[in-house]
Amino acid sequence: MELFIDSADVDEVRRAAALGVVSGVTTNPKLAAAAEAGSFRERVGDILACCRGPVSVEVLSESADEMLAEAAEYASWDARVVVKVPMSLESLEVIHKLERERDIRVNVTCMMASDQAALAMMAGASYASLFVGRIADMGYDADAVIGETAEFIERGQFQCRIIAGSMRQTADIRRSFLAGAHIVTTSFELLAQMAHHPRTMETIAEFKSAWDEARKRGELS
Ligand code: E4P
């Protein structure tokens, strides 16, 4: 059970990593586009410098040869770079070659169904990313998709880890872990919400005011 931060914002990753509860990072092209301008390679270098664990970087090429070249480039940046390859029929060959021939770890991304995840693990992927929020948007049961994927891994004895992404609320994080995700990747915003509860705040305030009153009465020093 591990938490990754889903962000391409260096400051956000640094803040999350300092909490000690995050063991990896996932980026995607949309997150990279939303972060500050500048060299993407430098940004990934900064992210690697401020966190432990794997950092996923996604290929944008479409043909198998181009994907392989792009993946090799990202993997050359650091041994902790995991190459994110979007699921498609063509990308299965890429996943297989990267993992088995080039010893590059692959995170198969943008997956919405356990059928896709089954192919990803058979191709040799180290990580299978299921997009929980987007699955639910289509009216499907994301917990069932995660559960089926976990069952496939178990039955096939694959060395593949499920990353549940596309979190929309803290309940998604909780449910994804319970459904069988090995890793949940979340925004900093949701991570912060996990630590917060209004009743916790009320309780802390109640205890403090009892302490302050007792001191005012001279009963505590
Ligand atoms: C996971 O690796 C993805 O970056 C991410 O969670 C995408 O989710 P979203 O675009 O639906 O928010």
Short mmCIF file of C-alpha atoms and ligand atoms in Angstrom, two decimals:
data_model
loop_
_atom_site.label_atom_id
_atom_site.label_comp_id
_atom_site.label_asym_id
_atom_site.label_seq_id
_atom_site.Cartn_x
_atom_site.Cartn_y
_atom_site.Cartn_z
CA MET A 1 0.00 0.00 0.00
CA GLU A 2 1.85 3.07 -1.28
CA LEU A 3 0.98 6.63 -2.12
CA PHE A 4 2.45 8.45 -5.13
CA ILE A 5 2.04 12.13 -5.91
CA ASP A 6 0.43 12.87 -9.28
CA SER A 7 2.11 16.13 -10.22
CA ALA A 8 4.70 17.78 -12.46
CA ASP A 9 5.01 20.76 -10.12
CA VAL A 10 8.38 20.63 -8.38
CA ASP A 11 7.32 22.64 -5.31
CA GLU A 12 4.27 20.46 -4.83
CA VAL A 13 6.33 17.28 -5.14
CA ARG A 14 8.88 18.68 -2.68
CA ARG A 15 6.13 19.49 -0.14
CA ALA A 16 4.54 16.07 -0.54
CA ALA A 17 7.88 14.23 -0.32
CA ALA A 18 8.78 16.05 2.90
CA LEU A 19 5.70 14.54 4.57
CA GLY A 20 7.29 11.10 4.38
CA VAL A 21 4.17 9.36 3.07
CA VAL A 22 4.89 9.55 -0.65
CA SER A 23 7.07 6.92 -2.31
CA GLY A 24 6.92 7.92 -5.98
CA VAL A 25 5.70 10.42 -8.56
CA THR A 26 3.54 10.18 -11.65
CA THR A 27 3.51 12.94 -14.26
CA ASN A 28 1.56 13.18 -17.49
CA PRO A 29 1.69 15.59 -20.44
CA LYS A 30 -1.32 17.57 -19.19
CA LEU A 31 0.20 18.01 -15.73
CA ALA A 32 3.53 18.99 -17.35
CA ALA A 33 1.76 21.57 -19.51
CA ALA A 34 0.04 23.03 -16.44
CA ALA A 35 3.29 23.41 -14.46
CA GLU A 36 5.74 26.30 -14.86
CA ALA A 37 7.42 26.89 -18.24
CA GLY A 38 10.95 25.67 -18.91
CA SER A 39 12.91 22.57 -19.79
CA PHE A 40 10.97 19.39 -19.10
CA ARG A 41 14.18 17.44 -18.60
CA GLU A 42 15.32 19.90 -15.94
CA ARG A 43 11.93 19.72 -14.24
CA VAL A 44 12.11 15.92 -14.10
CA GLY A 45 15.66 16.25 -12.71
CA ASP A 46 14.38 18.58 -9.97
CA ILE A 47 11.55 16.17 -9.18
CA LEU A 48 14.00 13.26 -8.95
CA ALA A 49 16.20 15.30 -6.65
CA CYS A 50 13.46 16.03 -4.14
CA CYS A 51 11.78 12.66 -3.84
CA ARG A 52 12.63 9.02 -3.43
CA GLY A 53 11.24 6.23 -5.60
CA PRO A 54 10.12 5.98 -9.22
CA VAL A 55 9.10 8.97 -11.34
CA SER A 56 6.83 8.18 -14.29
CA VAL A 57 7.32 10.16 -17.50
CA GLU A 58 4.92 9.64 -20.41
CA VAL A 59 5.79 9.18 -24.09
CA LEU A 60 3.86 11.23 -26.64
CA SER A 61 5.02 9.50 -29.82
CA GLU A 62 2.57 7.32 -31.70
CA SER A 63 4.57 4.87 -33.79
CA ALA A 64 6.34 1.96 -32.08
CA ASP A 65 9.81 3.04 -33.24
CA GLU A 66 9.32 6.60 -32.07
CA MET A 67 7.92 5.44 -28.72
CA LEU A 68 10.96 3.21 -28.22
CA ALA A 69 13.34 6.08 -29.00
CA GLU A 70 11.46 8.52 -26.75
CA ALA A 71 11.33 5.95 -23.94
CA ALA A 72 15.08 5.31 -24.24
CA GLU A 73 15.72 9.05 -24.00
CA TYR A 74 13.64 9.43 -20.79
CA ALA A 75 15.13 6.28 -19.26
CA SER A 76 18.65 7.64 -19.91
CA TRP A 77 17.91 10.59 -17.59
CA ASP A 78 17.91 8.46 -14.45
CA ALA A 79 17.54 4.84 -13.32
CA ARG A 80 14.42 5.86 -11.36
CA VAL A 81 12.57 7.09 -14.44
CA VAL A 82 9.68 4.78 -15.32
CA VAL A 83 8.33 5.25 -18.83
CA LYS A 84 4.60 5.73 -19.09
CA VAL A 85 3.22 4.17 -22.27
CA PRO A 86 -0.46 4.75 -23.11
CA MET A 87 -2.37 1.52 -23.75
CA SER A 88 -3.03 0.58 -27.39
CA LEU A 89 -2.53 -2.51 -29.52
CA GLU A 90 0.64 -1.01 -31.03
CA SER A 91 2.10 -0.16 -27.65
CA LEU A 92 2.09 -3.79 -26.45
CA GLU A 93 5.16 -4.50 -28.55
CA VAL A 94 6.81 -1.36 -27.17
CA ILE A 95 6.04 -2.38 -23.57
CA HIS A 96 7.42 -5.85 -24.17
CA LYS A 97 10.63 -4.63 -25.80
CA LEU A 98 11.29 -1.97 -23.18
CA GLU A 99 10.82 -4.35 -20.26
CA ARG A 100 12.32 -7.55 -21.65
CA GLU A 101 14.99 -6.37 -24.11
CA ARG A 102 16.02 -2.97 -22.80
CA ASP A 103 15.49 -3.43 -19.07
CA ILE A 104 13.38 -0.26 -18.84
CA ARG A 105 10.48 -0.17 -16.39
CA VAL A 106 7.09 0.62 -17.94
CA ASN A 107 3.91 2.06 -16.46
CA VAL A 108 1.05 1.34 -18.87
CA THR A 109 -1.27 4.28 -18.58
CA CYS A 110 -4.75 5.59 -19.47
CA MET A 111 -6.36 2.19 -18.84
CA MET A 112 -10.10 1.96 -18.25
CA ALA A 113 -10.70 -1.80 -18.20
CA SER A 114 -9.22 -4.97 -16.75
CA ASP A 115 -8.96 -6.44 -20.29
CA GLN A 116 -6.41 -3.76 -21.07
CA ALA A 117 -4.60 -4.35 -17.78
CA ALA A 118 -4.42 -8.09 -18.56
CA LEU A 119 -2.62 -7.34 -21.81
CA ALA A 120 -0.30 -4.87 -20.11
CA MET A 121 0.83 -7.42 -17.53
CA MET A 122 1.20 -10.17 -20.15
CA ALA A 123 3.42 -7.83 -22.18
CA GLY A 124 5.62 -7.50 -19.09
CA ALA A 125 4.65 -4.11 -17.66
CA SER A 126 5.89 -3.31 -14.17
CA TYR A 127 2.93 -1.02 -13.48
CA ALA A 128 -0.68 -0.92 -14.73
CA SER A 129 -2.41 2.44 -14.27
CA LEU A 130 -6.20 2.35 -13.97
CA PHE A 131 -7.97 5.71 -14.21
CA VAL A 132 -10.58 5.41 -11.48
CA GLY A 133 -12.28 8.82 -11.86
CA ARG A 134 -12.58 8.49 -15.61
CA ILE A 135 -13.88 4.90 -15.30
CA ALA A 136 -16.57 6.13 -12.89
CA ASP A 137 -17.40 9.05 -15.24
CA MET A 138 -18.38 6.46 -17.86
CA GLY A 139 -20.71 4.77 -15.37
CA TYR A 140 -18.52 1.74 -14.68
CA ASP A 141 -17.49 0.32 -11.33
CA ALA A 142 -13.83 1.22 -10.83
CA ASP A 143 -13.53 -0.98 -7.73
CA ALA A 144 -14.54 -3.99 -9.81
CA VAL A 145 -11.96 -3.10 -12.49
CA ILE A 146 -9.24 -2.88 -9.83
CA GLY A 147 -10.42 -6.12 -8.19
CA GLU A 148 -10.38 -8.02 -11.49
CA THR A 149 -6.92 -6.68 -12.32
CA ALA A 150 -5.61 -7.72 -8.90
CA GLU A 151 -7.09 -11.18 -9.45
CA PHE A 152 -5.38 -11.48 -12.86
CA ILE A 153 -2.03 -10.56 -11.30
CA GLU A 154 -2.54 -13.17 -8.62
CA ARG A 155 -3.63 -15.93 -10.99
CA GLY A 156 -0.93 -15.23 -13.55
CA GLN A 157 1.71 -14.53 -10.90
CA PHE A 158 2.69 -11.37 -12.76
CA GLN A 159 5.22 -8.94 -11.31
CA CYS A 160 2.91 -6.06 -12.11
CA ARG A 161 1.68 -3.44 -9.63
CA ILE A 162 -1.63 -1.64 -9.95
CA ILE A 163 -1.53 2.15 -9.78
CA ALA A 164 -4.97 3.67 -9.25
CA GLY A 165 -4.99 7.19 -10.68
CA SER A 166 -7.51 9.85 -11.64
CA MET A 167 -8.56 10.38 -8.05
CA ARG A 168 -11.42 12.85 -7.61
CA GLN A 169 -12.09 12.58 -3.88
CA THR A 170 -10.49 11.04 -0.81
CA ALA A 171 -13.08 8.23 -0.85
CA ASP A 172 -11.60 7.14 -4.22
CA ILE A 173 -8.20 6.69 -2.56
CA ARG A 174 -9.63 4.65 0.28
CA ARG A 175 -11.76 2.48 -1.97
CA SER A 176 -8.97 1.90 -4.48
CA PHE A 177 -6.67 0.54 -1.79
CA LEU A 178 -9.44 -1.68 -0.44
CA ALA A 179 -10.26 -2.90 -3.95
CA GLY A 180 -6.68 -4.11 -4.39
CA ALA A 181 -4.57 -1.26 -5.78
CA HIS A 182 -0.93 -1.56 -4.70
CA ILE A 183 -0.38 2.15 -5.26
CA VAL A 184 -2.66 5.17 -5.42
CA THR A 185 -1.41 8.31 -7.14
CA THR A 186 -3.07 11.49 -5.97
CA SER A 187 -2.93 15.27 -6.25
CA PHE A 188 -1.42 17.23 -3.37
CA GLU A 189 -4.87 18.71 -2.74
CA LEU A 190 -6.44 15.32 -2.00
CA LEU A 191 -3.43 14.23 0.02
CA ALA A 192 -3.93 17.29 2.23
CA GLN A 193 -7.64 16.51 2.54
CA MET A 194 -6.82 13.00 3.79
CA ALA A 195 -5.16 14.50 6.85
CA HIS A 196 -8.02 16.87 7.56
CA HIS A 197 -11.25 16.21 9.45
CA PRO A 198 -13.49 18.96 10.91
CA ARG A 199 -14.14 16.89 14.05
CA THR A 200 -10.37 16.57 14.56
CA MET A 201 -10.06 20.37 14.41
CA GLU A 202 -12.97 20.80 16.84
CA THR A 203 -11.47 18.26 19.23
CA ILE A 204 -8.04 19.92 19.18
CA ALA A 205 -9.68 23.31 19.82
CA GLU A 206 -11.79 21.86 22.68
CA PHE A 207 -8.70 20.38 24.39
CA LYS A 208 -6.74 23.61 23.98
CA SER A 209 -9.51 25.74 25.41
CA ALA A 210 -9.86 23.42 28.47
CA TRP A 211 -6.09 23.75 29.02
CA ASP A 212 -6.20 27.56 28.62
CA GLU A 213 -9.14 27.87 31.04
CA ALA A 214 -7.39 25.75 33.68
CA ARG A 215 -4.26 27.92 33.36
CA LYS A 216 -6.36 31.07 33.62
CA ARG A 217 -7.88 29.73 36.85
CA GLY A 218 -4.36 29.08 38.10
CA GLU A 219 -4.96 25.31 38.27
CA LEU A 220 -2.15 24.51 35.83
CA SER A 221 1.31 25.92 35.59
C1 E4P B 1 -2.03 8.92 -13.46
O1 E4P B 1 -0.89 8.50 -13.62
C2 E4P B 1 -2.53 10.10 -14.17
O2 E4P B 1 -1.55 11.09 -14.24
C3 E4P B 1 -3.72 10.79 -13.57
O3 E4P B 1 -4.11 10.28 -12.35
C4 E4P B 1 -4.73 11.23 -14.57
O4 E4P B 1 -5.94 11.52 -13.99
P1 E4P B 1 -6.97 12.62 -14.47
O5 E4P B 1 -6.41 13.34 -15.67
O6 E4P B 1 -8.25 11.94 -14.74
O7 E4P B 1 -7.08 13.55 -13.29
#
